């Protein structure tokens, strides 16, 4: 798009601080190679990165007369440091992969053995997309011990359990259970050491820890209050918008949200965190609470939200991304937001290496980066052309997030929603209201169910609007188009987006628009899906 002119009275866009970005990218690449290609490839990458770093330093010093001084380009030092960083992350991830691959659980999985495994759940049981309701659930867990004919042995590693819904659907994270399961290897890259296939209910079910009991109570009472106050479709949608609980969501609602590009609203994301923390900060400022006390209250609210939404890696990732987005959009510290985002990526990858190959992590990081880097520029561009601030921000934020995530969505699902931007712009004014009202209703439900139902009744009209937008946009002809999945789909989508940006840069001239539309249709129809 054309460069934005300054808007009188507006804050100017500060220069971005990119110093941590190469290190975040290096950490991501190094960890991803270790998980996808294995420990050997990671070791090779670490060696090549080290050699490359030495070559860069040598060439730079030679060009500067063998003097290690300011004459040596800063870029060379950044590349060297990033290469070393990639080596460290690749090596660390390689060690963790090796430990996981050589453990007892992985050995039994490669043999297709049957064993008694004790696990601790790390997430709620969920219904897989390919499973019929009530038949089978999937739950992420961590192995604690394995019992075979030779006896009981300590174990470790992430596992995925597939089991009948009966006896499993009421379990919550933190509970320790024992199962008799057939073990298989996982086909997906990551730190999952085995797939556990269970044919019955768990045995020796331990009670959940106190904080998870409280979280389960909050979620249950919120769902009950929503069912009392709202129509069935809205009652199933509200818990998903507030805490990511989609257990009561109707199948048609799920289909409409996927086709319209609104499915991200019902997953715990950085947007939830930004909205809730923003509401807390507004309240504490309105009542005159000081900055330190306000920050403390916001921190307490963040911890409470993470506990209720479940402290899984995906939720903690959303908490980190949401905090960064809030820093960029509410506080206005765009210059500091990008280093905070890069630092969050580095820390999250260090703690949970499997995020390097997680689509949700990539979507969250890219969407947050769009809010920090692209959206402010687009807001200024719209403002100098007469747009009021609120509509400009809604359009810029929704468009930026959709544009940067579209190639990833195409690679993941093999489809692209052509109505995603319009749907997200249409619902943006009411999403924050629903989220805040739902959060207040969840707190009130702990005290009085009837009062909570009265609070949640006010969310009825905006929920109706969100459902209506999803249904109408999903029902439009060619609301979604099929593209090749994987890298091919991402490349096709990226090419189309580049042409669209070129058309915008040409200020929407008829020839540019026609060329863009023709390219869109040609690229999408030429390559078959799959």
Coordinates of C-alpha atoms in Angstrom, one line a residue:
X1 CA 0.0 0.0 0.0
X2 CA 1.2 3.6 -0.4
X3 CA 3.1 5.0 2.5
X4 CA 0.9 6.6 5.1
X5 CA 1.0 10.3 5.6
X6 CA 1.0 11.6 9.2
X7 CA -2.4 12.4 10.6
X8 CA -2.6 15.6 12.5
X9 CA -2.9 14.9 16.2
X10 CA -2.1 11.2 15.8
X11 CA 0.8 9.4 17.3
X12 CA 3.4 8.8 14.7
X13 CA 4.5 5.3 14.0
X14 CA 7.8 4.7 15.8
X15 CA 10.7 2.9 14.3
X16 CA 10.4 -0.8 15.0
X17 CA 13.1 -2.5 17.1
X18 CA 14.1 -5.6 15.1
X19 CA 17.1 -6.6 17.2
X20 CA 15.5 -9.8 18.7
X21 CA 13.6 -10.9 15.6
X22 CA 16.6 -12.7 14.0
X23 CA 17.1 -14.6 17.2
X24 CA 13.5 -15.6 17.5
X25 CA 13.6 -16.8 13.8
X26 CA 16.8 -18.7 14.5
X27 CA 15.3 -20.4 17.6
X28 CA 12.2 -21.4 15.6
X29 CA 14.2 -22.8 12.7
X30 CA 16.7 -24.7 14.8
X31 CA 13.9 -26.2 16.9
X32 CA 11.8 -27.0 14.0
X33 CA 14.5 -28.8 12.1
X34 CA 15.3 -31.0 15.2
X35 CA 11.6 -32.0 15.5
X36 CA 10.9 -32.6 11.8
X37 CA 14.2 -34.1 10.6
X38 CA 15.5 -35.6 13.9
X39 CA 18.5 -35.3 16.1
X40 CA 21.0 -36.0 13.3
X41 CA 19.7 -33.3 11.1
X42 CA 19.7 -30.9 14.0
X43 CA 23.3 -31.7 14.7
X44 CA 24.2 -31.1 11.1
X45 CA 22.4 -27.8 11.2
X46 CA 24.2 -26.8 14.3
X47 CA 27.5 -27.6 12.6
X48 CA 26.7 -25.8 9.4
X49 CA 25.5 -22.7 11.4
X50 CA 28.8 -22.7 13.3
X51 CA 30.8 -23.0 10.2
X52 CA 28.8 -20.3 8.5
X53 CA 29.2 -18.0 11.5
X54 CA 33.0 -18.5 11.3
X55 CA 33.0 -17.8 7.6
X56 CA 31.0 -14.6 8.1
X57 CA 33.3 -13.3 10.8
X58 CA 36.4 -14.2 8.7
X59 CA 35.2 -12.5 5.6
X60 CA 34.1 -9.4 7.6
X61 CA 37.4 -9.2 9.4
X62 CA 39.3 -9.6 6.1
X63 CA 37.4 -6.8 4.5
X64 CA 38.1 -4.5 7.5
X65 CA 41.8 -5.2 7.5
X66 CA 41.8 -8.0 10.1
X67 CA 40.6 -5.6 12.8
X68 CA 37.7 -6.5 15.0
X69 CA 36.3 -3.0 15.2
X70 CA 33.3 -0.9 14.4
X71 CA 34.2 -1.2 10.8
X72 CA 33.0 -4.8 10.8
X73 CA 29.4 -4.7 9.7
X74 CA 26.8 -5.0 12.4
X75 CA 24.9 -7.4 10.2
X76 CA 27.8 -9.8 10.3
X77 CA 27.7 -10.0 14.1
X78 CA 23.9 -10.3 14.0
X79 CA 24.1 -13.2 11.6
X80 CA 26.8 -14.9 13.7
X81 CA 24.9 -14.5 16.9
X82 CA 21.7 -15.8 15.2
X83 CA 23.6 -18.8 13.8
X84 CA 24.9 -19.6 17.3
X85 CA 21.4 -19.2 18.7
X86 CA 20.0 -21.6 16.1
X87 CA 22.8 -24.1 17.0
X88 CA 21.9 -23.9 20.7
X89 CA 18.2 -24.4 20.1
X90 CA 18.8 -27.1 17.5
X91 CA 21.1 -28.9 19.9
X92 CA 18.8 -28.6 22.9
X93 CA 15.8 -29.8 20.9
X94 CA 17.9 -32.7 19.4
X95 CA 18.8 -33.9 22.9
X96 CA 15.1 -33.8 24.0
X97 CA 14.1 -35.6 20.8
X98 CA 16.7 -38.2 21.4
X99 CA 15.6 -38.7 25.0
X100 CA 12.0 -39.1 23.9
X101 CA 12.8 -41.5 21.1
X102 CA 14.9 -43.8 23.2
X103 CA 12.5 -43.9 26.2
X104 CA 10.5 -46.9 27.3
X105 CA 7.1 -45.5 26.0
X106 CA 8.6 -44.8 22.5
X107 CA 10.1 -48.3 22.4
X108 CA 6.8 -49.9 23.3
X109 CA 5.0 -47.7 20.7
X110 CA 7.4 -48.8 17.9
X111 CA 6.7 -52.4 18.8
X112 CA 2.9 -51.8 18.9
X113 CA 2.8 -53.3 22.4
X114 CA -0.1 -53.3 24.9
X115 CA 0.7 -52.1 28.4
X116 CA -0.7 -50.5 31.5
X117 CA 0.2 -46.8 31.5
X118 CA -0.3 -44.2 34.2
X119 CA -0.8 -40.7 32.8
X120 CA -1.6 -37.2 34.0
X121 CA -4.0 -35.2 31.8
X122 CA -2.8 -31.9 30.5
X123 CA -6.0 -30.8 28.6
X124 CA -9.7 -31.5 28.5
X125 CA -10.9 -34.5 26.6
X126 CA -12.0 -33.3 23.2
X127 CA -14.0 -34.8 20.3
X128 CA -11.8 -35.3 17.2
X129 CA -13.1 -33.8 14.0
X130 CA -13.3 -37.2 12.4
X131 CA -15.3 -38.8 15.3
X132 CA -19.0 -39.0 15.7
X133 CA -20.4 -37.3 18.8
X134 CA -20.3 -39.6 21.9
X135 CA -18.1 -42.2 20.3
X136 CA -14.5 -41.3 21.0
X137 CA -12.5 -38.5 22.6
X138 CA -8.9 -37.4 22.3
X139 CA -7.0 -36.1 25.3
X140 CA -3.4 -34.9 25.7
X141 CA -1.5 -36.4 28.6
X142 CA 1.9 -37.0 30.0
X143 CA 3.1 -40.5 30.8
X144 CA 4.2 -41.1 34.4
X145 CA 4.8 -44.9 34.6
X146 CA 4.4 -48.0 32.5
X147 CA 3.7 -51.5 33.7
X148 CA 4.7 -54.5 31.5
X149 CA 5.3 -58.2 32.2
X150 CA 8.7 -57.2 33.5
X151 CA 7.2 -54.9 36.1
X152 CA 6.5 -51.2 36.6
X153 CA 8.9 -48.6 35.3
X154 CA 9.0 -44.8 35.5
X155 CA 8.3 -43.1 32.2
X156 CA 7.9 -39.7 30.7
X157 CA 6.9 -37.9 27.5
X158 CA 3.8 -36.5 25.9
X159 CA 1.2 -38.9 24.8
X160 CA -2.2 -38.6 23.0
X161 CA -5.0 -40.8 24.3
X162 CA -7.9 -41.9 22.2
X163 CA -10.7 -43.5 24.2
X164 CA -14.5 -44.0 24.4
X165 CA -16.3 -40.9 25.7
X166 CA -17.9 -42.8 28.5
X167 CA -15.8 -42.4 31.6
X168 CA -13.5 -39.9 30.0
X169 CA -15.6 -36.9 29.0
X170 CA -15.9 -35.6 32.6
X171 CA -12.2 -35.7 33.4
X172 CA -10.2 -32.5 33.8
X173 CA -6.6 -31.6 33.5
X174 CA -4.4 -32.5 36.4
X175 CA -6.1 -35.8 37.1
X176 CA -3.9 -38.9 37.1
X177 CA -5.5 -42.1 35.6
X178 CA -4.3 -45.6 34.8
X179 CA -5.3 -47.2 31.5
X180 CA -4.7 -50.4 29.6
X181 CA -3.8 -49.3 26.1
X182 CA -2.2 -50.3 22.8
X183 CA 0.7 -48.1 22.0
X184 CA 1.5 -46.8 18.5
X185 CA 3.9 -44.2 17.2
X186 CA 2.7 -40.7 16.2
X187 CA 2.9 -39.7 12.5
X188 CA 3.1 -36.0 13.3
X189 CA 6.3 -34.2 14.0
X190 CA 6.7 -33.0 17.6
X191 CA 7.4 -34.3 21.1
X192 CA 4.6 -36.8 21.3
X193 CA 6.2 -40.1 22.0
X194 CA 3.1 -42.4 21.6
X195 CA -0.5 -42.7 20.7
X196 CA -2.5 -44.6 23.4
X197 CA -5.6 -46.4 22.1
X198 CA -7.9 -47.3 25.0
X199 CA -11.1 -49.4 24.8
X200 CA -12.7 -48.6 28.1
X201 CA -12.9 -46.2 31.0
X202 CA -9.8 -45.3 33.0
X203 CA -8.9 -47.0 36.3
X204 CA -7.5 -45.5 39.5
X205 CA -8.8 -42.0 38.7
X206 CA -7.2 -39.5 41.1
X207 CA -9.0 -36.3 42.0
X208 CA -7.9 -33.1 40.2
X209 CA -5.8 -30.5 42.0
X210 CA -7.7 -27.7 43.8
X211 CA -7.1 -25.0 41.1
X212 CA -8.4 -27.3 38.4
X213 CA -11.5 -28.2 40.5
X214 CA -12.1 -24.5 40.8
X215 CA -11.7 -24.0 37.1
X216 CA -14.1 -26.9 36.3
X217 CA -16.6 -25.3 38.6
X218 CA -16.4 -21.9 36.8
X219 CA -16.7 -23.6 33.4
X220 CA -19.7 -25.7 34.5
X221 CA -21.6 -22.8 36.1
X222 CA -20.9 -20.6 33.1
X223 CA -22.3 -23.2 30.7
X224 CA -25.3 -23.8 33.0
X225 CA -26.1 -20.0 33.3
X226 CA -25.8 -19.6 29.5
X227 CA -28.2 -22.5 28.9
X228 CA -30.7 -20.8 31.3
X229 CA -30.4 -17.4 29.7
X230 CA -29.8 -17.9 26.0
X231 CA -31.1 -19.9 23.0
X232 CA -29.4 -23.3 22.4
X233 CA -27.0 -22.1 19.6
X234 CA -26.0 -18.9 21.5
X235 CA -25.6 -20.9 24.8
X236 CA -23.3 -23.3 23.1
X237 CA -21.3 -20.4 21.5
X238 CA -20.7 -18.2 24.6
X239 CA -18.4 -20.5 26.6
X240 CA -16.2 -20.9 23.5
X241 CA -15.9 -17.2 23.1
X242 CA -15.0 -16.6 26.7
X243 CA -12.9 -19.6 27.8
X244 CA -12.6 -21.8 24.7
X245 CA -15.1 -24.4 25.9
X246 CA -16.7 -25.7 22.7
X247 CA -18.3 -28.8 24.2
X248 CA -21.8 -27.5 23.9
X249 CA -21.3 -25.9 20.4
X250 CA -23.8 -27.1 17.8
X251 CA -22.3 -28.9 14.8
X252 CA -23.9 -26.4 12.4
X253 CA -22.4 -23.5 14.3
X254 CA -18.9 -25.1 14.1
X255 CA -19.3 -25.6 10.3
X256 CA -20.5 -22.0 9.8
X257 CA -17.6 -20.6 11.8
X258 CA -15.1 -22.6 9.9
X259 CA -16.4 -21.5 6.5
X260 CA -16.7 -17.9 7.5
X261 CA -13.2 -17.6 9.0
X262 CA -14.5 -17.0 12.5
X263 CA -13.4 -20.3 14.0
X264 CA -10.6 -18.6 15.8
X265 CA -13.1 -16.8 18.0
X266 CA -14.0 -20.1 19.8
X267 CA -10.4 -21.1 20.5
X268 CA -8.5 -19.5 23.3
X269 CA -6.4 -16.9 21.6
X270 CA -4.5 -13.7 22.2
X271 CA -7.6 -11.8 21.4
X272 CA -9.4 -13.2 24.5
X273 CA -6.4 -12.2 26.7
X274 CA -6.2 -8.7 25.2
X275 CA -9.9 -8.0 25.6
X276 CA -10.0 -9.2 29.2
X277 CA -6.8 -7.5 30.3
X278 CA -7.9 -4.3 28.6
X279 CA -11.2 -4.4 30.4
X280 CA -9.4 -4.9 33.8
X281 CA -7.1 -2.0 33.1
X282 CA -10.0 0.3 32.1
X283 CA -11.8 -0.6 35.4
X284 CA -8.7 -0.1 37.6
X285 CA -8.0 3.2 36.0
X286 CA -11.6 4.3 36.3
X287 CA -11.6 3.7 40.1
X288 CA -8.2 5.5 40.5
X289 CA -6.0 2.5 41.3
X290 CA -2.3 3.2 40.9
X291 CA -0.1 1.8 38.1
X292 CA 1.6 -0.8 40.3
X293 CA -1.7 -2.1 41.9
X294 CA -3.3 -2.0 38.4
X295 CA -0.5 -4.1 37.0
X296 CA -0.8 -6.5 39.9
X297 CA -4.6 -6.9 39.4
X298 CA -4.1 -7.4 35.7
X299 CA -1.6 -10.1 36.5
X300 CA -4.0 -11.8 38.8
X301 CA -6.7 -11.7 36.1
X302 CA -4.3 -13.2 33.6
X303 CA -3.4 -16.1 35.9
X304 CA -7.1 -16.7 36.7
X305 CA -8.0 -16.7 33.0
X306 CA -5.1 -19.1 32.2
X307 CA -6.3 -21.5 35.0
X308 CA -10.0 -21.4 33.8
X309 CA -9.1 -21.8 30.1
X310 CA -6.6 -24.6 31.1
X311 CA -2.9 -23.9 31.4
X312 CA -1.9 -26.0 28.4
X313 CA 0.9 -24.8 26.0
X314 CA -1.6 -23.4 23.6
X315 CA -3.3 -21.3 26.3
X316 CA 0.0 -20.1 27.7
X317 CA 1.0 -19.2 24.1
X318 CA -2.2 -17.2 23.8
X319 CA -1.6 -15.5 27.1
X320 CA 1.8 -14.4 25.9
X321 CA 0.6 -13.2 22.5
X322 CA -2.4 -11.4 24.0
X323 CA -0.2 -9.5 26.4
X324 CA 2.0 -8.4 23.6
X325 CA -1.0 -7.4 21.5
X326 CA -2.4 -5.4 24.4
X327 CA 1.0 -3.7 24.8
X328 CA 0.8 -2.7 21.1
X329 CA -2.8 -1.7 20.8
X330 CA -3.9 -0.4 24.2
X331 CA -0.7 1.0 25.7
X332 CA 0.5 2.2 22.3
X333 CA 4.1 0.9 22.8
X334 CA 4.5 -0.4 19.3
X335 CA 8.3 -0.1 19.3
X336 CA 8.5 -2.2 22.5
X337 CA 5.8 -4.7 21.3
X338 CA 7.9 -6.4 18.6
X339 CA 10.9 -7.2 21.0
X340 CA 8.3 -8.5 23.5
X341 CA 6.8 -10.7 20.8
X342 CA 10.2 -12.0 19.8
X343 CA 11.2 -12.7 23.4
X344 CA 7.9 -14.5 24.0
X345 CA 8.6 -16.7 21.0
X346 CA 12.1 -17.5 22.3
X347 CA 10.9 -18.4 25.8
X348 CA 7.9 -20.4 24.6
X349 CA 10.1 -22.5 22.3
X350 CA 12.7 -23.0 25.0
X351 CA 10.0 -24.4 27.3
X352 CA 7.8 -26.2 24.8
X353 CA 9.8 -27.1 21.7
X354 CA 6.8 -28.8 20.1
X355 CA 5.3 -25.4 19.4
X356 CA 7.9 -25.0 16.6
X357 CA 5.8 -27.3 14.4
X358 CA 2.4 -26.3 15.8
X359 CA 0.0 -24.5 13.4
X360 CA -1.7 -22.7 16.2
X361 CA 1.5 -21.2 17.4
X362 CA 2.4 -20.0 13.9
X363 CA -1.0 -18.5 13.5
X364 CA -0.9 -16.8 16.8
X365 CA 2.6 -15.3 16.3
X366 CA 1.8 -14.2 12.7
X367 CA -1.5 -12.6 13.8
X368 CA 0.2 -10.8 16.7
X369 CA 3.0 -9.6 14.4
X370 CA 0.4 -8.3 12.0
X371 CA -1.2 -6.3 14.8
X372 CA 2.2 -4.9 15.8
X373 CA 3.8 -4.2 12.4
X374 CA 1.1 -4.0 9.7
X375 CA -2.1 -2.8 11.3
X376 CA -0.8 0.6 12.7
X377 CA 0.5 1.5 9.2
X378 CA -2.8 0.6 7.6
X379 CA -4.7 2.5 10.2
X380 CA -2.7 5.7 9.4
X381 CA -3.2 5.1 5.7
X382 CA -7.0 5.0 6.2
X383 CA -7.0 7.9 8.6
X384 CA -5.3 10.3 6.1
X385 CA -8.1 9.3 3.7
X386 CA -10.8 10.5 6.0
X387 CA -11.7 7.3 7.9
X388 CA -12.7 7.8 11.6
X389 CA -10.4 6.0 14.0
X390 CA -12.7 3.2 15.2
X391 CA -13.7 1.9 11.7
X392 CA -10.1 2.3 10.5
X393 CA -8.8 0.2 13.4
X394 CA -11.5 -2.5 12.9
X395 CA -10.8 -2.8 9.2
X396 CA -7.0 -2.6 9.5
X397 CA -6.7 -5.1 12.4
X398 CA -9.1 -7.7 10.8
X399 CA -7.6 -7.4 7.3
X400 CA -4.0 -7.6 8.6
X401 CA -4.7 -10.7 10.7
X402 CA -6.6 -12.4 7.9
X403 CA -4.0 -11.6 5.3
X404 CA -0.9 -12.9 7.2
X405 CA -2.7 -16.0 8.4
X406 CA -4.3 -17.0 5.1
X407 CA -1.3 -18.9 3.7
X408 CA -1.0 -20.9 7.0
X409 CA -4.7 -21.7 7.0
X410 CA -4.4 -22.8 3.4
X411 CA -1.5 -25.1 4.2
X412 CA -3.3 -26.5 7.2
X413 CA -6.8 -27.0 5.8
X414 CA -6.5 -26.9 2.0
X415 CA -9.2 -24.1 1.9
X416 CA -9.3 -20.4 1.9
X417 CA -12.2 -18.3 3.1
X418 CA -13.1 -15.5 0.8
X419 CA -15.5 -14.0 3.3
X420 CA -13.2 -14.0 6.3
X421 CA -12.3 -10.3 6.3
X422 CA -15.9 -9.2 5.8
X423 CA -17.1 -11.6 8.5
X424 CA -14.5 -10.5 11.0
X425 CA -15.1 -6.8 10.3
X426 CA -18.8 -7.4 10.8
X427 CA -18.5 -9.1 14.2
X428 CA -15.5 -7.1 15.6
X429 CA -17.7 -4.4 17.3
X430 CA -19.5 -7.0 19.4
X431 CA -16.9 -9.6 20.2
X432 CA -15.3 -7.6 23.0
X433 CA -18.7 -7.0 24.6
X434 CA -19.6 -10.7 24.5
X435 CA -16.2 -11.6 26.0
X436 CA -16.4 -9.2 28.9
X437 CA -20.1 -9.9 29.6
X438 CA -19.3 -13.6 29.6
X439 CA -16.4 -13.2 31.9
X440 CA -18.5 -11.2 34.4
X441 CA -21.3 -13.8 34.1
X442 CA -18.8 -16.5 34.9
X443 CA -17.7 -14.7 38.1
X444 CA -21.3 -14.0 39.1
X445 CA -22.2 -17.6 38.5
X446 CA -19.9 -18.6 41.4
X447 CA -22.2 -16.6 43.7
X448 CA -25.7 -16.8 42.3
X449 CA -26.9 -18.7 39.2
X450 CA -30.0 -16.6 38.7
X451 CA -28.0 -13.3 38.7
X452 CA -25.5 -14.8 36.3
X453 CA -28.3 -15.7 33.9
X454 CA -29.6 -12.1 34.1
X455 CA -26.1 -10.8 33.2
X456 CA -25.7 -13.2 30.3
X457 CA -29.1 -12.3 28.9
X458 CA -27.5 -9.0 27.8
X459 CA -25.2 -11.0 25.6
X460 CA -28.1 -12.4 23.6
X461 CA -28.3 -9.7 20.8
X462 CA -24.6 -9.6 20.0
X463 CA -24.4 -13.4 20.1
X464 CA -27.3 -13.5 17.7
X465 CA -25.5 -11.1 15.4
X466 CA -22.3 -13.2 15.4
X467 CA -24.3 -16.4 14.6
X468 CA -26.2 -14.6 11.9
X469 CA -23.0 -13.2 10.3
X470 CA -21.4 -16.6 10.4
X471 CA -24.4 -18.3 8.9
X472 CA -25.0 -15.7 6.1
X473 CA -21.4 -15.4 5.1
X474 CA -20.8 -19.2 5.2
X475 CA -23.9 -19.6 2.9
X476 CA -22.6 -17.3 0.2
X477 CA -21.5 -19.0 -3.1
X478 CA -17.8 -19.7 -3.1
X479 CA -17.5 -18.6 0.5
X480 CA -14.6 -21.0 0.7
X481 CA -12.4 -22.2 -2.2
X482 CA -10.3 -25.3 -2.2
X483 CA -6.5 -25.0 -2.7
X484 CA -3.7 -27.6 -2.5
X485 CA -2.8 -28.2 1.1
X486 CA 0.7 -28.0 2.5
X487 CA 3.4 -25.8 1.0
X488 CA 1.6 -25.6 -2.4
X489 CA -1.5 -24.2 -1.0
X490 CA 0.5 -21.7 1.1
X491 CA 2.4 -20.6 -2.0
X492 CA -0.8 -20.2 -4.1
X493 CA -2.4 -18.1 -1.4
X494 CA 0.6 -16.0 -0.8
X495 CA 0.9 -15.3 -4.6
X496 CA -2.7 -14.2 -4.7
X497 CA -2.2 -11.9 -1.7
X498 CA 0.8 -10.3 -3.3
X499 CA -1.3 -9.5 -6.4
X500 CA -4.0 -8.1 -4.2
X501 CA -1.4 -5.8 -2.4
X502 CA -0.1 -4.7 -5.8
X503 CA -3.6 -3.9 -6.8
X504 CA -4.0 -1.8 -3.7
X505 CA -0.7 -0.1 -4.2
X506 CA -1.9 0.9 -7.7
X507 CA -4.8 2.6 -5.8
X508 CA -7.5 0.3 -7.0
X509 CA -7.2 1.1 -10.7
X510 CA -9.7 -1.0 -12.8
X511 CA -6.9 -2.7 -14.7
X512 CA -5.2 -3.7 -11.5
X513 CA -8.4 -5.0 -9.9
X514 CA -9.3 -7.0 -13.0
X515 CA -5.8 -8.5 -13.1
X516 CA -6.0 -9.4 -9.5
X517 CA -9.4 -11.0 -9.8
X518 CA -8.3 -12.9 -12.9
X519 CA -5.2 -14.2 -11.2
X520 CA -7.2 -15.2 -8.1
X521 CA -9.6 -17.3 -10.2
X522 CA -6.9 -18.8 -12.4
X523 CA -4.6 -19.8 -9.5
X524 CA -7.4 -21.3 -7.4
X525 CA -9.0 -23.3 -10.2
X526 CA -5.8 -24.4 -11.9
X527 CA -4.4 -26.4 -8.9
X528 CA -6.6 -29.2 -7.6
X529 CA -7.0 -29.5 -3.8
X530 CA -5.1 -32.1 -1.8

